[in-house]
Amino acid sequence: MDISTICVHGCEKKFDSTGAVAVPIFASATFAHPGVGQSTGFDYSRSLNPTNVHLEETVAALEGGSDAVAFSSGMAAVSALMELFSPGDHIIASDDLYGGTVRLFSHISQKNGIKVSYAATLENIEKTITGSTKAVFVETPSNPMMRVTDIAAVADITRKHKALLIVDNTFLTPYFQKPFSLGADIVLHSGTKYLGGHNDTLAGLLVVKDGGLAEKLRFIAKTTGGCLSPFDSFLIIRGIKTLAVRMERQQESALKIAHWLLEQNTVKKTYYPGLQAAPDYDISRRQADGFGGMLSFSVQNGKTAVHILESVKIIKYAESLGGVESLITYPMLQTHADLPESERNERGIDECLLRLSVGLESADDLITDLKQAIGSCSSITA
Ligand SMILES: *Cc1c(COP(=O)(O)O)cnc(C)c1O
């Protein structure tokens, strides 16, 4: 079945007999037992809720996994994920990650005795592996520099060293990229972004292929309690119904905008994996069916960047991504503010870098908006 059909119909599991076409919101914290020692399959919503099960099985089906667990946010999902590891365990992460994930690793995981190293390239991952390395954590395309990691090549390394390969698939979603087919063990989503797609709710998901891992993660989820509310679950299910058309359209507009940015004198560099000149273009073509709707660009100086942020009208200056509304972000001050300055500069996340999440407005209107914001910068000099 084509993925766009799965998006619309979800897992097709029915928990009521009314024939409701939309998935009902089971707003019940608890479930009555038919008898002592008996269960309808549902006992308490922190462990299992029918609306959440619908979302979880839908996302598992989209990713080609065996199970998924829904959380109240992407970060709640990463926090639960880290409970798989024990003091002394070592994790290697790609060096261009979502800032919140880096903050969790630096301030929570390290304190709990988990060592995290960052590696930019495959050779570095291989070199950084130790006897206690339990996982490699990859985000691809990365945030905000849009670098692409060869997932299958990393999977070769993790398999050899019996470490888990975790892939944050928030940017491309299963519509464009299926990490399990490339050897990943766990797929992570901030459902807040493309899956939900409407900038109206937070959610996170962990998807697995292996039943044993699913059992461990479900135990952690019900124990630590960062579960998703059934109302929000409903919103993510509704969002996923249009995932395919949104991804196609957002990608089409992103490519158009990236090409336009390339021609602007004010723009020094454009980062979009779908540009033929992008450093990882060939890997993207090989491992994904698309390039997504996220791009970053550098302007001549910080003043210009601030001017653009304050001059856009249709595009909103806000954190987050993947929704129908286009958002422009200042990574240095927003998503990556917690990174030490030296590290930020090393990665190119400086005062000149802006990130754009392309929404569903007309691409021409978005370009007109950027044009008036950039155009009015011409008087600014360093
Ligand atoms: C937003 C984001 C997260 C965190 O998700 P929240 O839902 O905001 O908690 C993790 N990874 C990536 C790539 C993200 O963009």
PDB file of N, CA and C and ligand atoms in Angstrom, residues 73-76 98 101 139 143 168 170-171 188 190-193 202-203 321, ligand 1:
ATOM      1  N   SER A  73       6.061  15.238  24.094  1.00  0.00           N
ATOM      2  CA  SER A  73       6.855  16.114  23.232  1.00  0.00           C
ATOM      3  C   SER A  73       8.017  15.303  22.679  1.00  0.00           C
ATOM      4  N   GLY A  74       8.697  15.865  21.712  1.00  0.00           N
ATOM      5  CA  GLY A  74       9.885  15.194  21.190  1.00  0.00           C
ATOM      6  C   GLY A  74      10.924  15.000  22.282  1.00  0.00           C
ATOM      7  N   MET A  75      11.097  16.027  23.122  1.00  0.00           N
ATOM      8  CA  MET A  75      12.102  15.922  24.182  1.00  0.00           C
ATOM      9  C   MET A  75      11.707  14.882  25.232  1.00  0.00           C
ATOM     10  N   ALA A  76      10.403  14.708  25.489  1.00  0.00           N
ATOM     11  CA  ALA A  76       9.974  13.651  26.410  1.00  0.00           C
ATOM     12  C   ALA A  76      10.353  12.294  25.818  1.00  0.00           C
ATOM     13  N   TYR A  98      19.722  18.963  16.948  1.00  0.00           N
ATOM     14  CA  TYR A  98      18.752  19.862  17.546  1.00  0.00           C
ATOM     15  C   TYR A  98      19.289  20.323  18.905  1.00  0.00           C
ATOM     16  N   THR A 101      18.291  18.585  22.179  1.00  0.00           N
ATOM     17  CA  THR A 101      18.880  17.259  22.387  1.00  0.00           C
ATOM     18  C   THR A 101      20.278  17.410  22.974  1.00  0.00           C
ATOM     19  N   GLU A 139      20.995  12.642  13.423  1.00  0.00           N
ATOM     20  CA  GLU A 139      19.880  13.462  12.941  1.00  0.00           C
ATOM     21  C   GLU A 139      20.224  13.831  11.507  1.00  0.00           C
ATOM     22  N   ASN A 143      20.344  19.813  11.781  1.00  0.00           N
ATOM     23  CA  ASN A 143      19.705  21.053  12.182  1.00  0.00           C
ATOM     24  C   ASN A 143      20.751  21.978  12.785  1.00  0.00           C
ATOM     25  N   ASP A 168      16.940  10.406  14.319  1.00  0.00           N
ATOM     26  CA  ASP A 168      15.909  11.433  14.464  1.00  0.00           C
ATOM     27  C   ASP A 168      15.422  11.756  13.051  1.00  0.00           C
ATOM     28  N   THR A 170      12.745  13.538  12.201  1.00  0.00           N
ATOM     29  CA  THR A 170      11.783  14.641  12.254  1.00  0.00           C
ATOM     30  C   THR A 170      11.739  15.448  10.954  1.00  0.00           C
ATOM     31  N   PHE A 171      12.887  15.714  10.358  1.00  0.00           N
ATOM     32  CA  PHE A 171      12.936  16.618   9.194  1.00  0.00           C
ATOM     33  C   PHE A 171      12.332  16.018   7.925  1.00  0.00           C
ATOM     34  N   LEU A 188      13.199   8.313  15.913  1.00  0.00           N
ATOM     35  CA  LEU A 188      12.646   9.313  16.814  1.00  0.00           C
ATOM     36  C   LEU A 188      11.936  10.388  15.994  1.00  0.00           C
ATOM     37  N   SER A 190       9.948  14.319  16.570  1.00  0.00           N
ATOM     38  CA  SER A 190       9.195  15.362  17.220  1.00  0.00           C
ATOM     39  C   SER A 190       7.925  15.460  16.381  1.00  0.00           C
ATOM     40  N   GLY A 191       6.831  14.901  16.911  1.00  0.00           N
ATOM     41  CA  GLY A 191       5.554  14.922  16.184  1.00  0.00           C
ATOM     42  C   GLY A 191       4.983  16.326  16.084  1.00  0.00           C
ATOM     43  N   THR A 192       5.570  17.214  16.881  1.00  0.00           N
ATOM     44  CA  THR A 192       5.228  18.639  16.864  1.00  0.00           C
ATOM     45  C   THR A 192       5.419  19.240  15.475  1.00  0.00           C
ATOM     46  N   LYS A 193       6.336  18.663  14.710  1.00  0.00           N
ATOM     47  CA  LYS A 193       6.768  19.271  13.460  1.00  0.00           C
ATOM     48  C   LYS A 193       5.914  18.767  12.286  1.00  0.00           C
ATOM     49  N   LEU A 202       2.176  19.781  20.675  1.00  0.00           N
ATOM     50  CA  LEU A 202       3.463  19.126  20.875  1.00  0.00           C
ATOM     51  C   LEU A 202       3.245  17.615  20.953  1.00  0.00           C
ATOM     52  N   ALA A 203       4.198  16.863  20.437  1.00  0.00           N
ATOM     53  CA  ALA A 203       4.147  15.402  20.556  1.00  0.00           C
ATOM     54  C   ALA A 203       5.506  14.828  20.212  1.00  0.00           C
ATOM     55  N   LEU A 321       9.137  24.228  13.369  1.00  0.00           N
ATOM     56  CA  LEU A 321       9.225  23.951  11.936  1.00  0.00           C
ATOM     57  C   LEU A 321       8.171  22.922  11.548  1.00  0.00           C
TER      58      LEU A 321
HETATM   59  C1  LIG B   1      11.797  20.021  17.720  1.00  0.00           C
HETATM   60  C2  LIG B   1      12.747  18.916  17.612  1.00  0.00           C
HETATM   61  C3  LIG B   1      12.953  18.033  18.668  1.00  0.00           C
HETATM   62  C4  LIG B   1      12.268  18.212  20.007  1.00  0.00           C
HETATM   63  O1  LIG B   1      10.885  18.054  19.897  1.00  0.00           O
HETATM   64  P1  LIG B   1       9.796  18.850  20.792  1.00  0.00           P
HETATM   65  O2  LIG B   1       8.516  18.305  20.283  1.00  0.00           O
HETATM   66  O3  LIG B   1       9.986  20.311  20.538  1.00  0.00           O
HETATM   67  O4  LIG B   1      10.067  18.498  22.214  1.00  0.00           O
HETATM   68  C5  LIG B   1      13.839  16.983  18.464  1.00  0.00           C
HETATM   69  N1  LIG B   1      14.479  16.818  17.291  1.00  0.00           N
HETATM   70  C6  LIG B   1      14.292  17.657  16.252  1.00  0.00           C
HETATM   71  C7  LIG B   1      15.024  17.429  14.979  1.00  0.00           C
HETATM   72  C8  LIG B   1      13.425  18.724  16.371  1.00  0.00           C
HETATM   73  O5  LIG B   1      13.262  19.561  15.343  1.00  0.00           O
END
